[in-house]
CSV table of C-alpha atoms in Angstrom, one decimal:
chain,number,residue,atom,x,y,z
A,1,MET,CA,11.3,11.2,3.2
A,2,LYS,CA,10.9,14.7,4.4
A,3,LYS,CA,13.7,17.1,3.4
A,4,PRO,CA,15.8,17.6,6.5
A,5,ALA,CA,16.3,21.0,8.1
A,6,SER,CA,19.9,22.4,7.8
A,7,THR,CA,22.1,20.5,10.2
A,8,ARG,CA,25.5,21.0,11.7
A,9,ALA,CA,28.4,19.6,10.5
A,10,ALA,CA,30.3,20.5,7.5
A,11,ALA,CA,33.0,18.4,9.1
A,12,ALA,CA,30.6,15.5,9.4
A,13,ALA,CA,29.6,15.8,5.8
A,14,ALA,CA,33.2,16.0,4.8
A,15,ALA,CA,34.0,12.9,6.8
A,16,ILE,CA,31.2,11.0,5.0
A,17,LEU,CA,32.3,12.4,1.6
A,18,ALA,CA,35.8,11.2,2.3
A,19,LEU,CA,34.5,7.7,1.6
A,20,ALA,CA,32.9,8.7,-1.6
A,21,VAL,CA,36.2,9.5,-3.2
A,22,THR,CA,37.8,6.2,-2.0
A,23,GLY,CA,36.1,4.7,-4.1
A,24,CYS,CA,17.6,-15.1,7.4
A,25,THR,CA,15.0,-16.2,8.7
A,26,GLY,CA,15.2,-16.8,12.5
A,27,ALA,CA,12.9,-18.7,14.8
A,28,ALA,CA,9.8,-16.9,16.2
A,29,PRO,CA,10.6,-14.7,19.2
A,30,ASP,CA,10.0,-16.1,22.6
A,31,ALA,CA,10.8,-14.9,26.1
A,32,ALA,CA,14.3,-16.4,26.2
A,33,GLY,CA,17.0,-13.9,27.1
A,34,LYS,CA,14.6,-11.3,28.6
A,35,GLY,CA,15.0,-10.4,32.2
A,36,SER,CA,16.9,-8.2,34.6
A,37,ASP,CA,20.4,-9.5,33.4
A,38,GLY,CA,19.9,-10.1,29.7
A,39,LEU,CA,18.4,-8.5,26.7
A,40,ARG,CA,16.2,-9.8,23.9
A,41,TYR,CA,16.9,-7.9,20.6
A,42,LEU,CA,14.5,-8.3,17.7
A,43,ILE,CA,15.4,-7.3,14.1
A,44,SER,CA,14.0,-7.9,10.7
A,45,GLN,CA,15.6,-10.4,8.4
A,46,PRO,CA,18.6,-8.8,6.6
A,47,GLU,CA,18.8,-8.7,2.8
A,48,ARG,CA,21.9,-11.0,3.0
A,49,PRO,CA,22.7,-14.0,5.2
A,50,SER,CA,26.2,-12.6,5.6
A,51,GLU,CA,24.7,-9.6,7.3
A,52,LEU,CA,23.1,-11.7,10.0
A,53,ASP,CA,26.5,-13.4,10.7
A,54,ALA,CA,28.1,-10.0,11.0
A,55,ILE,CA,25.4,-8.8,13.4
A,56,ARG,CA,25.8,-11.8,15.6
A,57,SER,CA,29.6,-11.3,15.7
A,58,ASP,CA,29.1,-7.7,16.6
A,59,LEU,CA,26.7,-8.5,19.4
A,60,GLU,CA,29.3,-10.9,20.8
A,61,GLU,CA,31.7,-8.0,21.0
A,62,PHE,CA,29.1,-6.0,22.9
A,63,GLU,CA,28.6,-8.9,25.3
A,64,LYS,CA,32.3,-9.1,26.0
A,65,GLU,CA,32.5,-5.4,26.7
A,66,SER,CA,29.3,-5.1,28.7
A,67,GLY,CA,28.8,-8.5,30.4
A,68,ILE,CA,25.2,-8.3,29.2
A,69,GLU,CA,23.9,-11.4,27.4
A,70,VAL,CA,21.9,-10.6,24.2
A,71,THR,CA,19.4,-13.0,22.6
A,72,LEU,CA,18.9,-12.1,19.0
A,73,ASP,CA,15.6,-12.8,17.3
A,74,VAL,CA,15.0,-12.4,13.6
A,75,LEU,CA,11.7,-12.2,11.7
A,76,PRO,CA,10.8,-11.5,8.1
A,77,LEU,CA,9.7,-7.8,7.8
A,78,GLU,CA,6.2,-8.8,6.7
A,79,ASN,CA,5.7,-10.7,10.0
A,80,LEU,CA,7.7,-8.5,12.3
A,81,ARG,CA,5.2,-5.6,12.5
A,82,THR,CA,2.3,-7.8,13.5
A,83,VAL,CA,4.2,-10.0,15.9
A,84,LEU,CA,6.0,-7.0,17.5
A,85,GLN,CA,2.8,-5.0,18.1
A,86,THR,CA,1.0,-8.0,19.6
A,87,GLN,CA,3.9,-8.8,22.0
A,88,LEU,CA,4.4,-5.2,23.0
A,89,ARG,CA,0.8,-4.8,23.9
A,90,SER,CA,0.8,-8.0,25.9
A,91,GLY,CA,3.9,-7.0,27.8
A,92,GLU,CA,6.0,-9.8,26.3
A,93,GLY,CA,7.9,-7.8,23.7
A,94,PRO,CA,11.6,-7.7,23.2
A,95,ASP,CA,13.8,-5.3,25.2
A,96,VAL,CA,15.3,-3.6,22.1
A,97,PHE,CA,14.0,-3.8,18.6
A,98,ASN,CA,14.3,-2.3,15.1
A,99,TYR,CA,11.3,-0.6,13.6
A,100,ASP,CA,10.3,2.0,11.1
A,101,THR,CA,10.4,5.6,12.1
A,102,GLY,CA,7.7,8.3,11.6
A,103,PRO,CA,4.2,8.9,12.9
A,104,GLY,CA,2.6,5.9,11.0
A,105,PHE,CA,5.0,3.4,12.6
A,106,ALA,CA,7.0,4.2,15.7
A,107,GLY,CA,4.6,7.1,16.4
A,108,THR,CA,1.7,4.7,16.7
A,109,LEU,CA,3.7,2.7,19.3
A,110,ALA,CA,4.6,5.9,21.2
A,111,GLU,CA,1.0,7.0,21.2
A,112,ALA,CA,0.0,3.7,22.8
A,113,GLY,CA,2.7,4.1,25.5
A,114,LEU,CA,4.8,1.2,24.3
A,115,LEU,CA,8.1,2.9,23.8
A,116,TYR,CA,10.7,3.8,26.5
A,117,ASP,CA,11.5,7.6,26.7
A,118,LEU,CA,15.1,8.2,25.6
A,119,THR,CA,15.1,11.9,26.1
A,120,ASP,CA,17.4,11.8,29.1
A,121,ALA,CA,19.6,9.1,27.5
A,122,TYR,CA,20.3,11.4,24.6
A,123,LYS,CA,21.6,14.0,27.0
A,124,GLU,CA,23.5,11.7,29.3
A,125,ASN,CA,25.3,9.9,26.5
A,126,ASP,CA,25.7,12.9,24.1
A,127,TRP,CA,24.3,10.9,21.1
A,128,ARG,CA,25.2,12.8,17.9
A,129,ILE,CA,22.2,11.8,15.8
A,130,TYR,CA,21.5,14.3,13.0
A,131,ASP,CA,18.8,16.9,14.0
A,132,PHE,CA,16.4,16.0,11.2
A,133,ALA,CA,16.7,12.3,12.0
A,134,ARG,CA,16.1,12.8,15.7
A,135,GLU,CA,12.9,14.7,14.8
A,136,ARG,CA,11.6,11.6,13.1
A,137,VAL,CA,11.6,9.7,16.4
A,138,THR,CA,10.3,12.5,18.6
A,139,PHE,CA,6.6,12.3,19.5
A,140,ASP,CA,4.7,14.5,21.9
A,141,GLY,CA,8.0,16.1,22.9
A,142,LYS,CA,9.7,12.8,23.9
A,143,ILE,CA,12.5,11.2,22.0
A,144,SER,CA,11.5,7.6,21.6
A,145,GLY,CA,14.2,6.0,19.4
A,146,VAL,CA,17.6,6.1,17.8
A,147,PRO,CA,17.5,6.4,13.9
A,148,THR,CA,19.9,3.8,12.4
A,149,GLN,CA,20.5,4.7,8.7
A,150,LEU,CA,20.2,7.2,5.9
A,151,GLU,CA,19.0,6.0,2.6
A,152,GLU,CA,17.6,7.0,-0.8
A,153,VAL,CA,15.0,5.5,-3.2
A,154,GLY,CA,15.4,5.4,-6.9
A,155,ILE,CA,15.8,3.1,-9.9
A,156,PHE,CA,18.6,0.5,-10.2
A,157,TYR,CA,19.3,-0.5,-13.8
A,158,ASN,CA,21.2,-3.2,-15.6
A,159,LYS,CA,23.8,-1.4,-17.6
A,160,ASP,CA,24.6,-4.5,-19.6
A,161,LEU,CA,21.0,-4.9,-20.8
A,162,PHE,CA,20.8,-1.2,-21.6
A,163,LYS,CA,23.9,-1.5,-23.8
A,164,LYS,CA,22.7,-4.7,-25.4
A,165,HIS,CA,19.4,-3.1,-26.5
A,166,GLY,CA,20.8,0.3,-27.3
A,167,VAL,CA,19.1,2.1,-24.5
A,168,GLN,CA,20.6,5.2,-22.9
A,169,GLU,CA,20.2,6.2,-19.3
A,170,PRO,CA,16.9,8.1,-19.2
A,171,LYS,CA,17.2,11.9,-18.8
A,172,ASP,CA,13.5,12.6,-18.4
A,173,LEU,CA,10.2,10.7,-18.2
A,174,SER,CA,9.8,10.4,-21.9
A,175,ASP,CA,13.1,8.7,-22.1
A,176,LEU,CA,12.0,6.3,-19.4
A,177,GLN,CA,8.8,5.5,-21.2
A,178,ARG,CA,10.7,4.8,-24.5
A,179,ALA,CA,13.2,2.6,-22.7
A,180,ALA,CA,10.3,0.6,-21.2
A,181,GLU,CA,8.8,0.2,-24.7
A,182,THR,CA,12.1,-1.0,-26.1
A,183,PHE,CA,12.6,-3.6,-23.4
A,184,THR,CA,9.0,-4.9,-23.6
A,185,ALA,CA,9.3,-5.3,-27.4
A,186,ALA,CA,12.5,-7.3,-26.8
A,187,GLY,CA,10.8,-9.6,-24.3
A,188,VAL,CA,12.6,-8.1,-21.3
A,189,THR,CA,10.5,-7.0,-18.3
A,190,PRO,CA,11.3,-3.2,-18.0
A,191,PHE,CA,10.5,-2.9,-14.2
A,192,ALA,CA,10.8,-5.5,-11.5
A,193,VAL,CA,7.8,-4.0,-9.7
A,194,ASN,CA,6.4,-6.1,-6.9
A,195,ASP,CA,3.7,-5.1,-4.4
A,196,LYS,CA,2.4,-8.2,-2.6
A,197,GLU,CA,3.4,-6.8,0.8
A,198,GLY,CA,1.9,-3.4,0.0
A,199,TRP,CA,4.5,-1.0,1.2
A,200,GLN,CA,6.4,-1.1,-2.0
A,201,GLY,CA,3.6,0.9,-3.7
A,202,GLY,CA,4.3,3.7,-1.3
A,203,HIS,CA,7.9,3.9,-2.5
A,204,LEU,CA,6.9,3.7,-6.2
A,205,PHE,CA,4.3,6.5,-5.7
A,206,SER,CA,6.7,8.6,-3.6
A,207,MET,CA,9.5,8.6,-6.2
A,208,ALA,CA,7.2,9.4,-9.2
A,209,LEU,CA,5.5,12.2,-7.2
A,210,SER,CA,8.7,13.7,-5.7
A,211,SER,CA,10.2,14.1,-9.2
A,212,ARG,CA,7.0,15.6,-10.5
A,213,VAL,CA,6.4,18.2,-7.7
A,214,GLY,CA,9.8,18.6,-6.1
A,215,PRO,CA,10.6,19.0,-2.4
A,216,ASP,CA,8.5,22.1,-2.0
A,217,GLY,CA,5.5,20.4,-3.6
A,218,MET,CA,5.9,17.4,-1.3
A,219,GLU,CA,6.1,19.8,1.7
A,220,LYS,CA,2.8,21.3,0.7
A,221,LEU,CA,1.1,18.0,0.2
A,222,LEU,CA,2.3,16.8,3.6
A,223,ASP,CA,1.3,20.0,5.5
A,224,GLY,CA,-2.1,20.1,3.8
A,225,SER,CA,-1.6,23.3,1.9
A,226,MET,CA,-1.8,21.4,-1.4
A,227,PRO,CA,-4.6,18.8,-1.8
A,228,TRP,CA,-3.9,15.2,-2.7
A,229,THR,CA,-6.5,15.6,-5.5
A,230,SER,CA,-4.1,17.9,-7.3
A,231,PRO,CA,-3.4,17.1,-11.0
A,232,GLU,CA,0.2,16.3,-10.2
A,233,VAL,CA,-0.8,13.6,-7.8
A,234,VAL,CA,-3.2,12.1,-10.3
A,235,ALA,CA,-0.5,12.2,-13.0
A,236,ALA,CA,2.1,10.4,-10.8
A,237,LEU,CA,-0.4,7.7,-10.2
A,238,GLU,CA,-1.3,7.5,-13.8
A,239,THR,CA,2.4,7.0,-14.7
A,240,TRP,CA,2.4,3.7,-12.9
A,241,SER,CA,-1.1,2.7,-14.1
A,242,GLY,CA,0.1,3.4,-17.6
A,243,PHE,CA,3.2,1.2,-17.2
A,244,ALA,CA,0.9,-1.6,-15.9
A,245,LYS,CA,-1.6,-1.3,-18.8
A,246,ASP,CA,1.3,-1.2,-21.4
A,247,GLY,CA,2.8,-4.5,-20.1
A,248,HIS,CA,5.9,-2.9,-18.7
A,249,LEU,CA,5.5,-4.7,-15.3
A,250,PRO,CA,5.7,-8.4,-14.3
A,251,ASP,CA,2.5,-10.3,-14.6
A,252,SER,CA,0.3,-9.8,-11.4
A,253,PRO,CA,2.7,-7.5,-9.5
A,254,ASN,CA,0.4,-7.6,-6.5
A,255,ALA,CA,1.1,-11.3,-6.2
A,256,LEU,CA,4.9,-10.8,-6.5
A,257,THR,CA,6.9,-10.6,-3.2
A,258,TYR,CA,9.7,-8.1,-2.7
A,259,ASP,CA,12.3,-10.9,-2.7
A,260,ASN,CA,10.9,-12.5,-5.9
A,261,GLY,CA,10.8,-9.1,-7.6
A,262,ASN,CA,14.5,-8.5,-6.7
A,263,ALA,CA,15.3,-12.0,-8.1
A,264,LEU,CA,13.9,-10.9,-11.5
A,265,PHE,CA,16.5,-8.1,-11.5
A,266,TYR,CA,19.3,-10.3,-10.2
A,267,LYS,CA,18.7,-12.9,-12.9
A,268,GLY,CA,18.7,-10.3,-15.7
A,269,ASP,CA,15.0,-10.9,-16.5
A,270,ALA,CA,14.1,-7.3,-15.7
A,271,ALA,CA,16.1,-4.2,-16.8
A,272,MET,CA,15.2,-1.9,-13.9
A,273,ASN,CA,14.4,-2.3,-10.2
A,274,PRO,CA,12.8,0.7,-8.5
A,275,THR,CA,13.7,0.4,-4.8
A,276,GLY,CA,16.0,1.7,-2.1
A,277,SER,CA,19.7,2.0,-1.5
A,278,TRP,CA,19.6,-0.7,1.1
A,279,LEU,CA,19.7,-3.2,-1.7
A,280,ILE,CA,23.2,-2.3,-2.8
A,281,SER,CA,25.1,-4.9,-0.7
A,282,SER,CA,22.9,-7.7,-2.0
A,283,LEU,CA,23.5,-6.5,-5.6
A,284,GLN,CA,27.2,-6.5,-5.1
A,285,GLU,CA,27.1,-10.1,-3.8
A,286,THR,CA,24.5,-11.4,-6.3
A,287,VAL,CA,24.8,-10.0,-9.8
A,288,ASP,CA,27.5,-10.4,-12.4
A,289,PHE,CA,26.5,-7.3,-14.4
A,290,GLU,CA,27.2,-3.6,-13.9
A,291,VAL,CA,24.5,-1.7,-12.0
A,292,GLY,CA,23.6,2.0,-12.2
A,293,PHE,CA,21.3,4.0,-9.9
A,294,LEU,CA,19.2,7.0,-11.0
A,295,PRO,CA,16.3,9.0,-9.6
A,296,PHE,CA,12.8,8.5,-11.1
A,297,PRO,CA,12.8,11.0,-14.0
A,298,ALA,CA,10.7,14.1,-14.1
A,299,GLU,CA,8.8,15.3,-17.2
A,300,ASP,CA,11.4,18.0,-17.9
A,301,GLY,CA,14.6,16.5,-16.5
A,302,PRO,CA,16.4,13.8,-14.6
A,303,GLY,CA,14.2,14.1,-11.4
A,304,ILE,CA,15.3,13.8,-7.8
A,305,PHE,CA,15.9,10.9,-5.4
A,306,THR,CA,13.6,10.4,-2.5
A,307,GLY,CA,15.9,10.4,0.5
A,308,GLY,CA,16.1,10.6,4.2
A,309,LEU,CA,15.8,8.3,7.1
A,310,GLY,CA,15.4,4.5,7.2
A,311,GLY,CA,14.5,2.6,10.4
A,312,GLY,CA,15.5,3.0,14.0
A,313,SER,CA,16.2,1.2,17.3
A,314,PHE,CA,13.7,1.4,20.1
A,315,ILE,CA,13.3,0.1,23.7
A,316,SER,CA,10.1,-1.4,25.0
A,317,ALA,CA,8.5,0.6,27.8
A,318,ASP,CA,8.1,-2.7,29.7
A,319,THR,CA,11.8,-3.7,29.6
A,320,GLU,CA,13.1,-5.1,32.8
A,321,ASN,CA,16.6,-3.9,32.0
A,322,PRO,CA,16.4,-0.3,30.7
A,323,GLU,CA,20.0,0.5,31.7
A,324,GLY,CA,21.3,-2.5,29.7
A,325,ALA,CA,19.1,-1.6,26.8
A,326,VAL,CA,20.4,2.0,26.7
A,327,GLU,CA,23.9,0.6,26.9
A,328,LEU,CA,23.3,-1.4,23.8
A,329,LEU,CA,21.9,1.6,21.9
A,330,ASP,CA,25.0,3.6,23.1
A,331,TYR,CA,27.3,0.9,21.7
A,332,LEU,CA,25.4,1.0,18.4
A,333,GLN,CA,26.2,4.7,18.1
A,334,SER,CA,29.9,4.6,18.7
A,335,GLU,CA,32.4,5.8,16.2
A,336,GLU,CA,33.8,2.3,15.7
A,337,HIS,CA,30.4,0.8,15.2
A,338,GLY,CA,29.5,3.5,12.6
A,339,ARG,CA,32.6,2.5,10.6
A,340,TRP,CA,31.6,-1.2,11.0
A,341,GLN,CA,28.1,-0.4,9.8
A,342,VAL,CA,29.4,1.2,6.6
A,343,GLU,CA,31.9,-1.5,5.9
A,344,LYS,CA,30.1,-4.7,7.0
A,345,ILE,CA,26.4,-3.9,6.5
A,346,GLY,CA,26.6,-1.4,3.7
A,347,THR,CA,24.3,1.3,5.2
A,348,ILE,CA,24.9,4.9,6.3
A,349,PRO,CA,24.6,5.7,10.0
A,350,ALA,CA,22.4,8.6,11.1
A,351,PHE,CA,25.3,10.3,12.9
A,352,PRO,CA,28.7,11.6,11.7
A,353,VAL,CA,31.3,9.0,11.0
A,354,ASP,CA,34.9,9.4,9.9
A,355,THR,CA,35.1,6.9,7.0
A,356,GLU,CA,38.6,7.7,5.9
A,357,GLY,CA,40.4,4.5,4.8
A,358,LEU,CA,37.4,2.4,4.1
A,359,GLU,CA,36.9,1.3,0.5
A,360,VAL,CA,33.5,0.8,-1.1
A,361,SER,CA,32.1,0.2,-4.6
A,362,PRO,CA,31.4,3.1,-6.9
A,363,LEU,CA,27.7,2.4,-6.6
A,364,PHE,CA,27.8,2.7,-2.8
A,365,ALA,CA,30.1,5.7,-3.0
A,366,GLN,CA,27.4,7.4,-5.1
A,367,VAL,CA,24.8,6.8,-2.3
A,368,ILE,CA,27.2,8.0,0.4
A,369,GLU,CA,27.9,11.2,-1.5
A,370,ASP,CA,24.2,11.8,-1.9
A,371,THR,CA,23.3,11.0,1.7
A,372,ALA,CA,26.1,13.4,2.9
A,373,LYS,CA,24.0,16.1,1.3
A,374,ILE,CA,20.9,14.9,3.3
A,375,ALA,CA,23.0,15.1,6.5
A,376,GLU,CA,24.1,18.7,5.9
A,377,GLY,CA,20.7,19.8,4.5
A,378,THR,CA,21.8,20.6,1.0
A,379,GLY,CA,20.7,19.3,-2.4
A,380,GLU,CA,17.2,18.5,-3.5
A,381,PHE,CA,15.5,15.3,-2.3
A,382,GLY,CA,12.0,14.0,-2.4
A,383,TYR,CA,10.2,12.4,0.5
A,384,ASN,CA,9.3,8.9,1.2
A,385,ILE,CA,5.7,9.5,2.1
A,386,ASP,CA,5.0,6.6,4.5
A,387,VAL,CA,7.5,7.6,7.2
A,388,LEU,CA,5.8,11.0,7.5
A,389,THR,CA,2.1,10.1,7.5
A,390,THR,CA,-0.3,8.2,9.7
A,391,ASP,CA,-1.0,4.5,9.7
A,392,THR,CA,-4.5,5.2,8.2
A,393,PHE,CA,-3.1,7.3,5.4
A,394,ASN,CA,-0.5,4.7,4.6
A,395,LYS,CA,-3.1,1.9,4.4
A,396,THR,CA,-5.2,4.0,2.1
A,397,MET,CA,-2.1,4.7,-0.1
A,398,TRP,CA,-0.9,1.1,-0.2
A,399,ASP,CA,-4.4,-0.3,-0.9
A,400,GLY,CA,-5.0,2.4,-3.5
A,401,PHE,CA,-1.8,1.7,-5.3
A,402,GLN,CA,-2.5,-2.0,-5.5
A,403,GLY,CA,-5.8,-1.0,-7.1
A,404,ILE,CA,-3.9,1.2,-9.6
A,405,LEU,CA,-1.7,-1.7,-10.7
A,406,THR,CA,-4.7,-4.0,-11.3
A,407,GLY,CA,-6.8,-1.3,-13.0
A,408,GLN,CA,-9.5,-1.7,-10.4
A,409,LYS,CA,-9.1,1.9,-9.3
A,410,THR,CA,-8.6,5.1,-11.2
A,411,ALA,CA,-5.9,7.6,-10.3
A,412,GLU,CA,-8.6,10.2,-9.6
A,413,ALA,CA,-10.4,7.8,-7.1
A,414,VAL,CA,-7.2,7.0,-5.3
A,415,ALA,CA,-6.2,10.7,-5.1
A,416,GLN,CA,-9.6,11.4,-3.6
A,417,ASP,CA,-9.2,8.6,-1.0
A,418,LEU,CA,-5.8,10.1,-0.1
A,419,GLN,CA,-7.3,13.5,0.4
A,420,THR,CA,-10.0,12.1,2.7
A,421,ALA,CA,-7.4,10.2,4.7
A,422,SER,CA,-5.2,13.3,5.0
A,423,LYS,CA,-8.1,15.5,6.1
A,424,GLN,CA,-9.1,12.8,8.7
A,425,ALA,CA,-5.5,12.7,10.0
A,426,ALA,CA,-5.5,16.5,10.4
A,427,GLU,CA,-8.8,16.4,12.4
A,428,ASP,CA,-7.5,13.6,14.6
A,429,LYS,CA,-4.4,15.7,15.7
């Protein structure tokens, strides 16, 4: 994700840091609940069933406070994008929904006129979203959504397996490669890489590239001043193609779903799981071994996390109850709800929250401390590419990375495809 500009709040960062030291599948959406009096709210399936129960209970509190009935619809992430776009374009979409931020996701909906303009709502309700996060949902001068969480992407690792096989936490890329060789020789899958859905490849590429070129290099790639055919881009792609060729990934990773990839790590069949901080709550409920979290290593050092903004909440331009929909978004940004989000869902709000008195695991405390730096614009973080690029570029990246994993495409060919897609996106602006 793109490095945030400096933001306000040393006090906000301190409030978040205070916590650091304290160390489902639903039915397919339908028209039920939509109308002038009620709201239909669509979300993607949470990582844990308990999260869905907590969300339902939270919405019941909103209903009591507001008198607005909310119908909650839940879809798997891989289905939500297609279903949502189809319904929004037909005028039968939900009133409020969660979706990815950035030009390739929410930006595409905004360009098609499918999102409600929240610019006035921000002013009237004094929403305190961090400046850099608000920029990710601003398109053509209009604020079209409310960012919901900060996150970072790196490598989870099984400390018990590392200790058993005499592997130390990698301090650079060579260490990571030696660790992978050790685990492969011992019959343990080094990386629980999965890419059936396609988007995972964007995260894998982003973390390797961010640690190789740093935040300044990522800025240059994204603004077009550094070509995607650069040797550093090719090398980042070759890192993953090399892992695939050397047998350090599961068999046929392009046929492995995200959930099944995570399961390999949960069961102890894979030593490392490269993914995002949103997985922490599931890890805490699922595994019986100690888990560490580190950035993808660089050639000459420990590397940097990719970090920034996750998804956001949006209102359909065709909602029949815009006042009620805005009231729901306002509820989701209250101080009390921010504390609830940290404690019950295990994610970091995109606005300042006083977390004093809440207790979290050391693993989650690490992420909170890191994301506090994102909020205040300090520290070095890489960028998760797909939230900052166009839909066309993302498809090129996801398809290309799948080709990298199978050996059907060379790193040079994928880099050239990315450069072509980047140039086309610049011409289309």
